[in-house]
């Protein structure tokens, strides 16, 4: 669902990791990967705590263990979902090759993959906004920010993809071999800013609601 100029280089690196044999420091490398991934979760926690004006009082080691848990559960869920989608896609390709009149179903299945990706994003955003930062929020309180985040992510993906298609040469002339990495970093920066904005929006709505209730109580 990402713009092709962003997704292609990252996909190539992932394919390289998955298809090439690696030995020796496997256990050590997995440990580092989990730790650095949990640091990414911690950065999301910090951003949401600031967006929701929450003060974190839990022990740092407890938060780190929680972040590692998020990484492990999220990785397991994504691996299972990937096998499900990829396996179904491969099976459908073979079926269409043998039964050509089923080709229209393939387009519906492609649309279904985007629906699955959207549902996964909504669930992930709901869990992160509700449980990751300090304090507790109702699901209805975080849905406006989630909806705006998804909408802006889609618009950013489409707009950034068109921008790169027209001005990719500027990145190549400026960053040379690092152009692909810079394109990905700029795109991820925008998606991160939109993510934090979703939390800020939820907090602004919550403050406005509280102020309205306070005014009504005062006037009555």
XYZ file of C-alpha atoms in Angstrom, residues 67-171:
105
model
C 7.521 -2.820 24.196
C 9.303 -6.119 23.527
C 5.978 -7.875 24.005
C 4.387 -5.563 21.440
C 7.208 -6.363 19.010
C 6.913 -10.141 19.444
C 3.114 -10.244 19.251
C 3.065 -7.842 16.302
C 5.748 -9.787 14.439
C 3.941 -13.100 14.990
C 0.645 -11.617 13.811
C 2.222 -10.056 10.708
C 4.068 -13.262 9.828
C 0.851 -15.272 10.123
C -1.049 -12.704 8.067
C 1.711 -12.604 5.442
C 1.695 -16.381 5.042
C -2.086 -16.303 4.798
C -2.184 -13.577 2.139
C 0.856 -14.810 0.166
C -0.323 -18.411 0.311
C -3.795 -17.453 -0.822
C -2.350 -15.304 -3.604
C -0.147 -18.137 -4.860
C -3.014 -20.601 -4.744
C -5.260 -18.196 -6.617
C -2.595 -17.618 -9.302
C -2.297 -21.346 -9.918
C -6.076 -21.697 -9.959
C -6.489 -18.881 -12.501
C -3.734 -20.414 -14.672
C -5.722 -23.665 -14.847
C -9.186 -22.092 -14.932
C -8.889 -18.797 -16.894
C -12.541 -17.808 -16.447
C -11.828 -17.220 -12.754
C -9.569 -14.249 -13.619
C -12.122 -11.611 -12.457
C -11.885 -13.082 -8.959
C -8.218 -12.123 -8.872
C -9.094 -8.423 -9.011
C -11.563 -8.848 -6.166
C -8.897 -10.636 -4.139
C -6.442 -7.790 -4.753
C -9.049 -5.367 -3.412
C -9.552 -7.726 -0.465
C -5.854 -7.501 0.392
C -6.160 -3.733 0.742
C -9.220 -4.227 2.937
C -7.231 -6.627 5.128
C -4.354 -4.148 5.342
C -6.777 -1.382 6.373
C -8.401 -3.551 9.052
C -4.980 -4.512 10.433
C -3.960 -0.832 10.553
C -7.165 0.148 12.355
C -6.696 -2.589 14.969
C -3.034 -1.708 15.462
C -3.754 2.021 15.794
C -6.594 1.371 18.236
C -4.384 -0.817 20.435
C -1.491 1.649 20.347
C -3.588 4.738 21.124
C -5.548 2.976 23.838
C -2.842 1.044 25.696
C 0.643 2.261 24.780
C 0.756 5.728 26.414
C 0.169 6.394 30.093
C -3.423 6.741 31.280
C -6.484 5.081 29.839
C -8.805 6.167 27.067
C -12.063 4.787 25.767
C -12.119 3.361 22.268
C -14.610 6.008 21.164
C -12.185 8.703 22.334
C -9.358 7.540 20.062
C -11.376 6.813 16.919
C -11.368 10.414 15.517
C -7.572 10.513 15.505
C -7.384 7.018 14.013
C -9.770 7.951 11.206
C -7.869 11.153 10.401
C -4.546 9.283 10.561
C -5.710 6.676 8.040
C -7.142 9.329 5.710
C -3.984 11.454 5.815
C -1.786 8.379 5.361
C -3.689 7.480 2.184
C -3.515 11.033 0.841
C 0.172 11.282 1.740
C 0.927 7.970 0.035
C -0.820 9.030 -3.172
C 0.621 12.551 -3.131
C 4.151 11.469 -2.240
C 4.096 8.784 -4.928
C 3.175 11.363 -7.565
C 5.751 13.801 -6.227
C 8.526 11.194 -6.453
C 7.406 10.208 -9.955
C 7.928 13.812 -11.102
C 10.898 14.918 -9.017
C 12.840 11.731 -8.300
C 15.766 13.151 -10.247
C 16.263 15.807 -7.575
C 16.881 13.114 -4.945
